[in-house]
Amino acid sequence: MPGVELTAGTIEYEDTGGDGPVVVLVHGLGMDGSFYRNVIPELRDRCRVIVPVLPLGGHCTPMRPNADLSPRGLGRLQAEFLDALDLRKVTLVGNDSGLFLFAAALRPERIARLVVSSCELFENFPPGLPGKSIVLAAKVPGGLWLVAQGLRLRFVRRQPTALGLMSLRPVPGEITDRWFRGLATRREIRRDLAAYLRSARRGDMMAAVEGLRGLDRPVLVLWGAQDRVMPLAHGRRLAELLPHARLVEIEDSGTLIPEDQPVAFARAVAAFLD
């Protein structure tokens, strides 16, 4: 997997190549690019798909110890990633984490379209029971280590404080093994995640949404109709707030639409490109 050196450290990424429109897929907390493993095959024949691995706990390469991994810092890091690869006319797609909204506001000249998919918005930050639980653990000495050790057990990952509320169907164990391995075994990975969690503030996503008001680009708001963590009402509210936005609800899906309904997710993005 190639990597690009940024101010915070090395960001690895998958790049399908090709001459089609550029689609950048951004994953959420405690995941890596494999989150989109079932979406990429549906898009790669018509798009150049790029999936960065962000320092949100599922990464393998630690960031520099002094890196700014606050919500706004991670938004700037994503914007820097677009700059480093000189990506233009990008369709930026995010799910679960809302940090990509900062990047869209920071680099409007690189953004052609934006897909906001079942993610943190408005006052829902940290989001729901899973988000509040992990933030609380990060603020207690040794708490994040304890959570990481528990996540070695697959049945623990399906609890409501972990992934249990995020998808309607269990994420395959071999995938979550990969996502949580670094968090359980490497202090530097936990350090990176803790830096983000301890700096998260309730108003961060309000600021991210406010930054979108100046983004004069088409926006697709793609939401899981059975989402139990990211309120569907927030997706509807965003679609009403932005002048060039439209809402598509994905049936039979929770927050993690690329897990519950990857084909529907990919087809909605492809239709948006058209």
Short mmCIF file of C-alpha atoms in Angstrom, two decimals:
data_model
loop_
_atom_site.label_atom_id
_atom_site.label_comp_id
_atom_site.label_asym_id
_atom_site.label_seq_id
_atom_site.Cartn_x
_atom_site.Cartn_y
_atom_site.Cartn_z
CA MET A 1 0.00 0.00 0.00
CA PRO A 2 1.50 3.39 -0.98
CA GLY A 3 1.92 6.16 1.54
CA VAL A 4 2.28 9.94 1.47
CA GLU A 5 4.27 11.98 3.99
CA LEU A 6 2.19 14.74 5.60
CA THR A 7 2.85 17.09 8.50
CA ALA A 8 1.34 14.65 11.04
CA GLY A 9 3.07 11.56 9.63
CA THR A 10 2.68 9.00 6.85
CA ILE A 11 -0.82 8.32 5.57
CA GLU A 12 -1.22 5.05 3.69
CA TYR A 13 -3.88 4.76 1.02
CA GLU A 14 -5.36 2.53 -1.63
CA ASP A 15 -5.59 3.89 -5.17
CA THR A 16 -7.33 1.95 -7.94
CA GLY A 17 -5.86 4.26 -10.60
CA GLY A 18 -7.55 4.98 -13.90
CA ASP A 19 -8.74 8.10 -15.68
CA GLY A 20 -12.29 8.30 -14.38
CA PRO A 21 -13.64 10.84 -11.91
CA VAL A 22 -11.84 10.81 -8.57
CA VAL A 23 -13.78 9.44 -5.62
CA VAL A 24 -12.17 9.66 -2.16
CA LEU A 25 -13.77 7.39 0.44
CA VAL A 26 -13.21 8.30 4.09
CA HIS A 27 -13.76 5.75 6.88
CA GLY A 28 -14.71 6.20 10.52
CA LEU A 29 -13.38 5.57 14.01
CA GLY A 30 -11.46 2.35 14.65
CA MET A 31 -11.50 1.28 10.99
CA ASP A 32 -9.24 1.22 7.96
CA GLY A 33 -9.76 1.21 4.19
CA SER A 34 -11.17 -2.32 4.25
CA PHE A 35 -14.39 -0.72 5.44
CA TYR A 36 -15.07 -0.02 1.74
CA ARG A 37 -13.96 -3.45 0.48
CA ASN A 38 -17.44 -4.23 -0.91
CA VAL A 39 -17.99 -0.77 -2.38
CA ILE A 40 -14.74 -0.38 -4.35
CA PRO A 41 -15.47 -3.23 -6.84
CA GLU A 42 -18.76 -1.54 -7.71
CA LEU A 43 -17.04 1.78 -8.54
CA ARG A 44 -13.55 0.96 -9.82
CA ASP A 45 -14.54 0.36 -13.46
CA ARG A 46 -15.90 3.89 -13.81
CA CYS A 47 -13.95 5.88 -11.17
CA ARG A 48 -10.50 6.33 -9.73
CA VAL A 49 -11.17 5.33 -6.14
CA ILE A 50 -8.81 6.48 -3.37
CA VAL A 51 -9.16 5.35 0.24
CA PRO A 52 -6.80 6.91 2.83
CA VAL A 53 -6.19 5.19 6.17
CA LEU A 54 -6.73 7.87 8.78
CA PRO A 55 -5.19 7.85 12.30
CA LEU A 56 -8.46 6.95 14.03
CA GLY A 57 -7.37 3.74 15.71
CA GLY A 58 -7.48 1.31 12.78
CA HIS A 59 -4.20 2.53 11.27
CA CYS A 60 -0.87 0.66 11.32
CA THR A 61 1.60 3.56 10.98
CA PRO A 62 1.65 5.83 14.05
CA MET A 63 1.68 9.58 13.63
CA ARG A 64 4.37 11.86 15.04
CA PRO A 65 4.06 12.31 18.82
CA ASN A 66 3.33 16.04 18.50
CA ALA A 67 0.82 15.72 15.63
CA ASP A 68 -2.38 17.76 15.85
CA LEU A 69 -5.03 15.02 15.92
CA SER A 70 -7.87 17.17 17.16
CA PRO A 71 -11.07 17.09 15.06
CA ARG A 72 -10.04 20.24 13.22
CA GLY A 73 -6.45 18.96 12.94
CA LEU A 74 -7.65 15.74 11.33
CA GLY A 75 -9.81 17.78 8.97
CA ARG A 76 -6.72 19.76 7.95
CA LEU A 77 -4.83 16.48 7.54
CA GLN A 78 -7.44 15.24 5.07
CA ALA A 79 -7.24 18.52 3.18
CA GLU A 80 -3.46 18.16 3.10
CA PHE A 81 -3.88 14.65 1.70
CA LEU A 82 -5.88 16.05 -1.24
CA ASP A 83 -3.12 18.61 -1.80
CA ALA A 84 -0.28 16.09 -1.61
CA LEU A 85 -1.85 13.88 -4.29
CA ASP A 86 -2.96 16.99 -6.24
CA LEU A 87 -6.48 15.61 -6.50
CA ARG A 88 -8.97 17.76 -8.40
CA LYS A 89 -12.71 17.60 -9.06
CA VAL A 90 -12.99 15.16 -6.18
CA THR A 91 -16.19 13.49 -5.05
CA LEU A 92 -15.50 13.32 -1.31
CA VAL A 93 -17.44 10.60 0.51
CA GLY A 94 -17.54 10.06 4.27
CA ASN A 95 -19.36 7.67 6.59
CA ASP A 96 -19.51 7.48 10.41
CA SER A 97 -16.87 10.14 11.12
CA GLY A 98 -17.83 13.69 10.16
CA LEU A 99 -14.26 15.02 10.05
CA PHE A 100 -14.19 15.05 6.25
CA LEU A 101 -16.62 17.99 6.39
CA PHE A 102 -13.76 20.17 7.66
CA ALA A 103 -11.66 19.12 4.64
CA ALA A 104 -14.47 19.96 2.22
CA ALA A 105 -14.78 23.46 3.68
CA LEU A 106 -11.00 23.96 3.66
CA ARG A 107 -10.45 22.87 0.03
CA PRO A 108 -13.59 23.80 -1.93
CA GLU A 109 -11.47 24.33 -5.04
CA ARG A 110 -10.65 20.61 -5.06
CA ILE A 111 -14.19 19.38 -4.39
CA ALA A 112 -16.68 18.72 -7.20
CA ARG A 113 -19.26 16.86 -5.11
CA LEU A 114 -19.80 15.84 -1.51
CA VAL A 115 -21.49 12.71 -0.17
CA VAL A 116 -22.45 12.98 3.51
CA SER A 117 -23.33 9.48 4.63
CA SER A 118 -24.78 8.57 8.06
CA CYS A 119 -22.20 10.46 10.09
CA GLU A 120 -21.68 12.78 13.04
CA LEU A 121 -23.59 16.02 12.55
CA PHE A 122 -24.71 19.02 14.58
CA GLU A 123 -24.83 18.28 18.33
CA ASN A 124 -24.43 14.50 17.90
CA PHE A 125 -20.74 14.54 18.77
CA PRO A 126 -19.40 12.32 20.22
CA PRO A 127 -22.15 10.27 18.59
CA GLY A 128 -24.57 8.16 20.59
CA LEU A 129 -23.65 5.50 23.11
CA PRO A 130 -20.59 4.17 21.20
CA GLY A 131 -19.03 7.61 20.83
CA LYS A 132 -19.67 8.75 24.38
CA SER A 133 -18.37 5.43 25.78
CA ILE A 134 -15.03 5.55 23.95
CA VAL A 135 -14.48 9.23 24.79
CA LEU A 136 -15.13 8.52 28.46
CA ALA A 137 -12.68 5.59 28.37
CA ALA A 138 -9.98 7.80 26.81
CA LYS A 139 -10.27 10.29 29.67
CA VAL A 140 -9.69 7.66 32.36
CA PRO A 141 -6.05 6.56 32.94
CA GLY A 142 -5.65 3.14 31.35
CA GLY A 143 -9.23 3.21 30.09
CA LEU A 144 -8.42 3.05 26.39
CA TRP A 145 -6.01 0.15 26.95
CA LEU A 146 -8.74 -1.72 28.82
CA VAL A 147 -11.26 -1.11 26.02
CA ALA A 148 -8.71 -2.25 23.43
CA GLN A 149 -8.08 -5.51 25.29
CA GLY A 150 -11.80 -6.17 25.47
CA LEU A 151 -12.06 -5.65 21.72
CA ARG A 152 -9.83 -8.66 21.19
CA LEU A 153 -13.02 -10.66 21.84
CA ARG A 154 -15.41 -10.73 18.92
CA PHE A 155 -18.56 -10.89 21.04
CA VAL A 156 -17.48 -7.70 22.83
CA ARG A 157 -17.32 -5.89 19.49
CA ARG A 158 -21.04 -6.56 18.98
CA GLN A 159 -22.04 -4.86 22.22
CA PRO A 160 -23.97 -1.54 22.07
CA THR A 161 -20.94 0.37 23.35
CA ALA A 162 -18.87 -0.87 20.38
CA LEU A 163 -20.24 -1.83 16.94
CA GLY A 164 -23.50 -3.37 18.09
CA LEU A 165 -25.65 -0.35 17.25
CA MET A 166 -23.70 0.68 14.17
CA SER A 167 -24.86 -1.94 11.67
CA LEU A 168 -27.84 -4.23 11.33
CA ARG A 169 -25.57 -7.17 10.46
CA PRO A 170 -22.36 -8.19 12.25
CA VAL A 171 -19.17 -7.01 10.57
CA PRO A 172 -17.17 -10.17 9.73
CA GLY A 173 -14.80 -11.16 12.51
CA GLU A 174 -11.76 -11.31 10.27
CA ILE A 175 -12.37 -7.67 9.29
CA THR A 176 -12.77 -6.41 12.85
CA ASP A 177 -9.68 -8.47 13.83
CA ARG A 178 -7.79 -6.29 11.38
CA TRP A 179 -9.39 -3.05 12.54
CA PHE A 180 -8.62 -3.52 16.23
CA ARG A 181 -5.27 -5.34 16.12
CA GLY A 182 -3.11 -2.22 16.30
CA LEU A 183 -5.25 -0.65 19.00
CA ALA A 184 -4.90 -3.76 21.18
CA THR A 185 -1.17 -4.31 20.66
CA ARG A 186 0.53 -0.95 20.04
CA ARG A 187 0.80 1.92 22.49
CA GLU A 188 1.47 4.44 19.70
CA ILE A 189 -1.83 3.64 17.99
CA ARG A 190 -3.71 4.11 21.26
CA ARG A 191 -1.80 7.37 21.80
CA ASP A 192 -2.99 8.67 18.42
CA LEU A 193 -6.60 7.74 19.06
CA ALA A 194 -6.48 9.19 22.58
CA ALA A 195 -5.16 12.49 21.21
CA TYR A 196 -8.26 12.73 19.03
CA LEU A 197 -10.78 11.58 21.63
CA ARG A 198 -9.49 13.82 24.41
CA SER A 199 -9.63 16.91 22.19
CA ALA A 200 -13.16 16.29 20.83
CA ARG A 201 -15.66 18.97 21.81
CA ARG A 202 -19.42 19.02 21.40
CA GLY A 203 -19.32 22.10 19.20
CA ASP A 204 -16.86 20.65 16.67
CA MET A 205 -19.49 19.19 14.35
CA MET A 206 -21.60 22.31 14.60
CA ALA A 207 -18.55 24.21 13.30
CA ALA A 208 -17.99 21.63 10.55
CA VAL A 209 -21.57 21.99 9.30
CA GLU A 210 -21.33 25.77 9.49
CA GLY A 211 -18.28 25.58 7.21
CA LEU A 212 -20.39 23.88 4.53
CA ARG A 213 -22.64 26.92 4.12
CA GLY A 214 -20.06 28.43 1.77
CA LEU A 215 -19.63 25.24 -0.28
CA ASP A 216 -21.39 25.84 -3.58
CA ARG A 217 -21.29 22.21 -4.72
CA PRO A 218 -23.82 19.40 -5.18
CA VAL A 219 -24.28 17.41 -1.97
CA LEU A 220 -25.79 13.95 -1.61
CA VAL A 221 -27.01 13.16 1.89
CA LEU A 222 -27.09 9.37 2.08
CA TRP A 223 -28.60 7.93 5.25
CA GLY A 224 -29.39 4.52 6.71
CA ALA A 225 -33.15 4.41 7.24
CA GLN A 226 -32.70 2.29 10.40
CA ASP A 227 -29.74 4.22 11.79
CA ARG A 228 -29.67 3.94 15.60
CA VAL A 229 -26.63 6.17 16.24
CA MET A 230 -26.73 8.99 13.69
CA PRO A 231 -30.32 10.34 13.71
CA LEU A 232 -32.06 10.31 10.34
CA ALA A 233 -33.54 13.64 11.37
CA HIS A 234 -30.04 15.12 11.20
CA GLY A 235 -29.62 13.92 7.61
CA ARG A 236 -32.94 15.50 6.69
CA ARG A 237 -31.96 18.69 8.51
CA LEU A 238 -28.68 18.93 6.58
CA ALA A 239 -30.42 18.34 3.24
CA GLU A 240 -32.77 21.24 4.03
CA LEU A 241 -29.93 23.48 5.18
CA LEU A 242 -27.70 23.21 2.08
CA PRO A 243 -29.06 24.72 -1.15
CA HIS A 244 -27.65 22.06 -3.51
CA ALA A 245 -28.34 18.98 -1.37
CA ARG A 246 -30.73 16.07 -1.76
CA LEU A 247 -31.46 13.20 0.59
CA VAL A 248 -31.50 9.49 -0.26
CA GLU A 249 -32.52 7.03 2.45
CA ILE A 250 -31.06 3.51 2.25
CA GLU A 251 -33.49 0.92 3.52
CA ASP A 252 -32.42 -1.99 5.70
CA SER A 253 -29.28 -0.23 6.88
CA GLY A 254 -27.81 1.26 10.02
CA THR A 255 -24.94 3.74 10.25
CA LEU A 256 -22.40 1.57 8.44
CA ILE A 257 -24.11 1.51 5.05
CA PRO A 258 -21.01 0.09 3.27
CA GLU A 259 -21.39 -2.94 5.57
CA ASP A 260 -25.18 -3.30 5.51
CA GLN A 261 -25.91 -2.23 1.92
CA PRO A 262 -22.65 -1.82 -0.04
CA VAL A 263 -24.22 -2.22 -3.50
CA ALA A 264 -26.96 0.31 -2.77
CA PHE A 265 -24.31 2.66 -1.37
CA ALA A 266 -22.12 2.35 -4.47
CA ARG A 267 -25.04 2.73 -6.86
CA ALA A 268 -26.22 5.88 -5.09
CA VAL A 269 -22.73 7.39 -5.38
CA ALA A 270 -22.47 6.35 -9.06
CA ALA A 271 -25.87 7.87 -9.83
CA PHE A 272 -24.77 11.07 -8.10
CA LEU A 273 -21.70 11.21 -10.34
CA ASP A 274 -23.96 11.03 -13.37
#
